[in-house]
């Protein structure tokens, strides 16, 4: 009898501490809320991590989150990852059911990133597509300058022995 009271007392004392532990992984809505809060606080690395987790959990459907992740990678100057995220956005074609709201601006950013990653032929192709799709004359002028720069860089001899890596 004495032992059973001891076990009951032990269970009652430990019960509040056991409830404090999370039982399941946070759901998608919590991840999205945490990402938005982190972004508002200028904590871009954590925001990006939460957006990417949310995207993985939701699948390949949420183009808004893909665009947000691409922008954050660009802002953090992680051009290799930004390239992959922008590629997802640019590949999403317009159809009867879906109109890509981030085009053609996403194509312009994608082309700039390709140029930064020394993929000049692809950058030239994307810039030419952007110029044919865009309507803003100022942005078209900027794209033509980027196009000229990519064509010039393609013809230049590469610098040997120097490699620039992302520090982050």
XYZ file of C-alpha atoms in Angstrom:
168
model
C 0.000 0.000 0.000
C 2.793 2.343 0.902
C 4.531 1.698 -2.442
C 1.438 2.417 -4.502
C 1.026 5.812 -2.785
C 4.635 6.556 -3.533
C 4.154 5.734 -7.218
C 1.014 7.878 -7.406
C 2.799 10.789 -5.738
C 5.771 10.414 -8.112
C 3.456 10.337 -11.142
C 1.639 13.473 -9.985
C 4.884 15.341 -9.424
C 6.362 14.370 -12.806
C 3.196 14.981 -14.803
C 3.681 18.760 -15.426
C 7.210 18.188 -16.674
C 6.161 15.452 -19.075
C 3.578 17.701 -20.730
C 6.202 20.341 -21.478
C 7.867 18.166 -24.097
C 6.541 18.459 -27.663
C 4.891 15.278 -28.814
C 4.811 16.002 -32.539
C 6.683 18.138 -35.014
C 5.258 21.621 -35.515
C 2.724 21.776 -38.292
C 2.969 23.784 -41.490
C 0.959 26.770 -40.275
C 3.230 27.178 -37.258
C 6.282 27.024 -39.530
C 4.839 29.695 -41.801
C 3.979 31.927 -38.843
C 7.460 31.476 -37.396
C 9.016 32.272 -40.784
C 7.021 35.484 -41.141
C 7.863 36.561 -37.601
C 11.562 35.878 -38.131
C 11.504 37.835 -41.379
C 9.786 40.788 -39.689
C 12.560 40.755 -37.080
C 15.186 40.737 -39.874
C 16.271 37.239 -38.858
C 16.578 36.119 -42.464
C 18.487 32.892 -41.885
C 15.866 31.475 -39.534
C 13.061 32.785 -41.735
C 14.601 31.043 -44.707
C 14.956 27.786 -42.781
C 11.283 27.913 -41.762
C 10.114 28.763 -45.302
C 12.104 25.844 -46.716
C 10.699 23.439 -44.102
C 7.198 24.681 -44.885
C 7.807 24.194 -48.616
C 9.041 20.630 -48.049
C 6.024 19.784 -45.945
C 3.536 21.323 -48.377
C 5.125 19.840 -51.460
C 6.023 21.450 -54.763
C 2.835 23.488 -55.081
C 3.319 26.742 -53.200
C 5.027 29.119 -55.610
C 4.650 32.042 -53.188
C 6.911 30.324 -50.659
C 9.357 29.306 -53.395
C 9.593 32.955 -54.468
C 10.095 34.072 -50.866
C 12.910 31.529 -50.418
C 14.513 32.614 -53.690
C 14.420 36.269 -52.655
C 15.923 35.519 -49.253
C 18.738 33.464 -50.772
C 19.435 36.332 -53.168
C 19.365 38.830 -50.312
C 21.764 36.645 -48.302
C 23.971 36.353 -51.394
C 23.759 32.595 -51.588
C 23.616 32.602 -55.367
C 23.871 28.850 -55.898
C 20.756 28.171 -53.816
C 18.986 31.251 -55.163
C 19.551 29.867 -58.656
C 17.844 26.589 -57.750
C 14.840 28.346 -56.199
C 14.407 30.793 -59.072
C 14.657 27.903 -61.526
C 11.611 26.323 -59.846
C 9.670 29.543 -60.292
C 10.703 30.147 -63.894
C 9.823 26.567 -64.872
C 6.239 27.007 -63.682
C 4.407 27.715 -66.904
C 1.237 29.695 -67.232
C -1.821 27.627 -68.015
C -5.588 28.027 -67.939
C -5.661 27.181 -64.228
C -2.437 28.881 -63.152
C -0.908 32.251 -63.945
C 2.574 32.732 -62.553
C 2.373 36.104 -60.749
C 6.148 36.405 -60.407
C 6.933 36.384 -64.098
C 8.688 38.011 -65.880
C 10.472 39.615 -62.878
C 11.568 36.225 -61.554
C 13.130 35.523 -64.955
C 15.165 38.751 -64.711
C 16.463 37.829 -61.255
C 17.164 34.282 -62.421
C 19.179 35.630 -65.368
C 21.187 37.942 -63.098
C 21.979 35.049 -60.764
C 23.042 32.857 -63.677
C 25.366 35.655 -64.748
C 26.777 35.912 -61.214
C 27.364 32.148 -61.244
C 29.296 32.473 -64.549
C 26.635 30.637 -66.551
C 26.687 33.228 -69.284
C 24.991 31.298 -72.095
C 21.994 30.476 -69.902
C 21.913 34.049 -68.577
C 21.864 35.440 -72.115
C 18.990 33.135 -73.049
C 16.965 34.139 -69.975
C 17.648 37.850 -70.487
C 16.509 37.626 -74.102
C 13.307 35.921 -72.975
C 12.806 38.589 -70.309
C 13.230 41.395 -72.843
C 10.602 39.789 -75.094
C 8.137 39.283 -72.171
C 8.599 42.443 -70.097
C 6.526 45.585 -70.442
C 8.385 48.058 -68.195
C 10.745 50.052 -70.416
C 13.107 50.919 -67.561
C 13.518 47.255 -66.632
C 14.009 46.340 -70.282
C 16.831 48.887 -70.438
C 18.427 47.333 -67.346
C 18.058 43.870 -68.867
C 19.793 45.045 -72.038
C 22.714 46.315 -69.949
C 22.869 42.943 -68.142
C 22.718 41.197 -71.525
C 25.628 43.253 -72.830
C 27.601 42.429 -69.688
C 26.890 38.697 -70.011
C 27.924 38.682 -73.674
C 31.116 40.546 -72.832
C 31.908 38.209 -69.906
C 31.354 35.154 -72.098
C 34.004 36.367 -74.555
C 36.584 37.261 -71.900
C 39.319 34.891 -70.811
C 38.634 33.408 -67.373
C 40.945 34.350 -64.522
C 42.898 31.264 -63.488
C 43.872 30.511 -59.903
C 41.216 32.600 -58.153
C 38.068 31.173 -56.688
C 35.410 33.151 -54.825
C 33.320 31.201 -52.350
C 30.322 32.151 -50.267
C 31.447 32.884 -46.721
C 28.067 31.985 -45.218
